[in-house]
mmCIF file of C-alpha atoms in Angstrom:
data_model
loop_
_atom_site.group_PDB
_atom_site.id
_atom_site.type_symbol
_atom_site.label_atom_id
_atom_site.label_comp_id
_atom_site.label_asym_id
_atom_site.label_seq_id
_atom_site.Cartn_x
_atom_site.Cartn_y
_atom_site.Cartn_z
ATOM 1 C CA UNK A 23 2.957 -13.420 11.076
ATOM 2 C CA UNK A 24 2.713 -9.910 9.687
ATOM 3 C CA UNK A 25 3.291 -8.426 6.507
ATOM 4 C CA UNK A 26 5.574 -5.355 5.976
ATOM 5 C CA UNK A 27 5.221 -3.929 2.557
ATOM 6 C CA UNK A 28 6.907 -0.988 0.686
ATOM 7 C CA UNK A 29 4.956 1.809 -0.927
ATOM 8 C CA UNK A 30 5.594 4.619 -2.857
ATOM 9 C CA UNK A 31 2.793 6.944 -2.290
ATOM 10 C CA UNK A 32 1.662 9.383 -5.169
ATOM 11 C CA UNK A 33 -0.961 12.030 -3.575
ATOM 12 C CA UNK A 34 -3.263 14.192 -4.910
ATOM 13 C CA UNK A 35 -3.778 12.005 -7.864
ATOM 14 C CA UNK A 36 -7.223 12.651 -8.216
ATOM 15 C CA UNK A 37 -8.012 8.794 -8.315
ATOM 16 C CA UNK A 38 -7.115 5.418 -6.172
ATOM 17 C CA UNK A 39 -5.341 3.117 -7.632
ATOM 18 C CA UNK A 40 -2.507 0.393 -7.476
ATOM 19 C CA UNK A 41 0.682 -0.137 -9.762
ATOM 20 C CA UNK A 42 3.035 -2.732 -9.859
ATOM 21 C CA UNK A 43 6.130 -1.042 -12.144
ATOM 22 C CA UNK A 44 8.552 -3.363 -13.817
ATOM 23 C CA UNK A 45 11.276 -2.827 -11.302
ATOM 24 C CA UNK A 46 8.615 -4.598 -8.367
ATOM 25 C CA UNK A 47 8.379 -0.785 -6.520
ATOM 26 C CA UNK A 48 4.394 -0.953 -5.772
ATOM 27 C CA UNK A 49 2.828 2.549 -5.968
ATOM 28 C CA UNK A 50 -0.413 3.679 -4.600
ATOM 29 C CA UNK A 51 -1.871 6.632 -6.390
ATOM 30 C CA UNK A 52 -4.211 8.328 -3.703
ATOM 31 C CA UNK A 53 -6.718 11.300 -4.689
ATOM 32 C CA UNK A 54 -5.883 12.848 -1.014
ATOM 33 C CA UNK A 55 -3.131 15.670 -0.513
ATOM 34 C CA UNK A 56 -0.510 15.182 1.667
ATOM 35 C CA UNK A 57 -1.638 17.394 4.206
ATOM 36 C CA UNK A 58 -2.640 16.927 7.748
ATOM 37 C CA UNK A 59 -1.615 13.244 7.677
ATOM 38 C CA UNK A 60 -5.269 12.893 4.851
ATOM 39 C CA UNK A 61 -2.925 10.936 2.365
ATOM 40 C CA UNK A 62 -1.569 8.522 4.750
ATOM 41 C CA UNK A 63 -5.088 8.162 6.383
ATOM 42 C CA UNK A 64 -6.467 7.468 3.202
ATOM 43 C CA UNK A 65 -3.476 4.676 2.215
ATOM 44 C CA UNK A 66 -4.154 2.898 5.474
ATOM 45 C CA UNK A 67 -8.098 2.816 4.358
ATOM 46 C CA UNK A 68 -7.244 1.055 1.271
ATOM 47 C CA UNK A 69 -5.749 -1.237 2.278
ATOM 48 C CA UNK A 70 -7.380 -2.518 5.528
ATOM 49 C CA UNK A 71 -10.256 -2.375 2.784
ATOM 50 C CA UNK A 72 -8.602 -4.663 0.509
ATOM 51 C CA UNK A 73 -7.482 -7.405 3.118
ATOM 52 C CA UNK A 74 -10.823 -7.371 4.869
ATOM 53 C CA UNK A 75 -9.086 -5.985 8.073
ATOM 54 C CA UNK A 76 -10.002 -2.701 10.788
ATOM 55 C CA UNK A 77 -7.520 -0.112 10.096
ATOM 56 C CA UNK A 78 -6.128 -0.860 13.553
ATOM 57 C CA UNK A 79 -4.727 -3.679 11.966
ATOM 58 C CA UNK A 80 -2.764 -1.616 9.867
ATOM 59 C CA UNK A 81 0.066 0.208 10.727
ATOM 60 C CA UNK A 82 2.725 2.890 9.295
ATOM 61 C CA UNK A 83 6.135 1.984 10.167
ATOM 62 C CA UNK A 84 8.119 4.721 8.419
ATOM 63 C CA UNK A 85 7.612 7.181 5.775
ATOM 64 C CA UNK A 86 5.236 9.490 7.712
ATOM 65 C CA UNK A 87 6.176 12.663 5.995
ATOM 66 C CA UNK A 88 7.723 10.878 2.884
ATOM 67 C CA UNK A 89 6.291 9.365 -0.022
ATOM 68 C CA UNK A 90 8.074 6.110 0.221
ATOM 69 C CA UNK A 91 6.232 4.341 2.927
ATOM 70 C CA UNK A 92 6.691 0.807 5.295
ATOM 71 C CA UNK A 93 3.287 -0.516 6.127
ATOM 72 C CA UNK A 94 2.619 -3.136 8.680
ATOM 73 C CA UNK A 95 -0.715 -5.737 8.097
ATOM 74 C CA UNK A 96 -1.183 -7.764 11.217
ATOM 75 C CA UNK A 97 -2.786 -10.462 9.028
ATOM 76 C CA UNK A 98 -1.001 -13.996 8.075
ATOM 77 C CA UNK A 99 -0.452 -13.157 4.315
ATOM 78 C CA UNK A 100 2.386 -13.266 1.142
ATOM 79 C CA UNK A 101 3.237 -10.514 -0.979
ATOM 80 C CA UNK A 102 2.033 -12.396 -3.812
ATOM 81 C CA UNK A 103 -2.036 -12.223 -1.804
ATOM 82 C CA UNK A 104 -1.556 -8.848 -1.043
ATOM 83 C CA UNK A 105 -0.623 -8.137 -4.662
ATOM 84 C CA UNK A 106 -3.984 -10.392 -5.682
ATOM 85 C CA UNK A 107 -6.618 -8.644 -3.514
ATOM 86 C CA UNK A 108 -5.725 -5.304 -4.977
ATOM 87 C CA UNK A 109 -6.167 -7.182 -8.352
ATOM 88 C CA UNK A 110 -2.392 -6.882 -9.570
ATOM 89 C CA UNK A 111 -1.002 -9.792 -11.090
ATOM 90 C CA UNK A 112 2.214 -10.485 -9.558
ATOM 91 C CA UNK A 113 4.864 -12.149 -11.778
ATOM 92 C CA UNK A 114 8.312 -13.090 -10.751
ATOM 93 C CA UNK A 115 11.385 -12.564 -13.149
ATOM 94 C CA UNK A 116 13.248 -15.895 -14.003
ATOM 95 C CA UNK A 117 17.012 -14.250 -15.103
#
């Protein structure tokens, strides 16, 4: 089964790199500007890097011209993996 994930995308960063806020919204800071599709390109690349998958394998649902993004990974794997091969620790509230 897949895994659809929500991302808010912050380009032209000038660096890659993956935040988990306190509210559970998961933002990707990207160096590439949103231009010509480069960010989006570029978010798909990190992560079919991270999960050891083709970019094929991952998809953009929505969000194409938008910074909040829907991204499909055709790979059996929980949110809580995802979070843990992109090295963010993952911790559920109890209240």
């Amino acid at each position: 089964m897949a895994l659809i994930i929500e991302v808010k995308v912050m380009p032209s960063s000038g660096r890659n790199k993956w935040v988990l806020e306190e509210n559970g919204l998961l933002k990707c800071f990207l160096k590439s500007a949103p231009e010509r599709g480069l960010a989006n390109k570029e978010l798909i690349k990190l992560i079919a890097h991270a999960v050891n998958l083709p970019k094929t394998d991952v998809y953009l649902l929505s969000g194409d011209k938008n910074r909040n993004k829907r991204i499909k990974i055709n790979r059996e794997l929980s949110y809580e993996q995802f979070l843990d091969l992109l090295g963010i620790e993952y911790q559920k509230k109890v209240f």
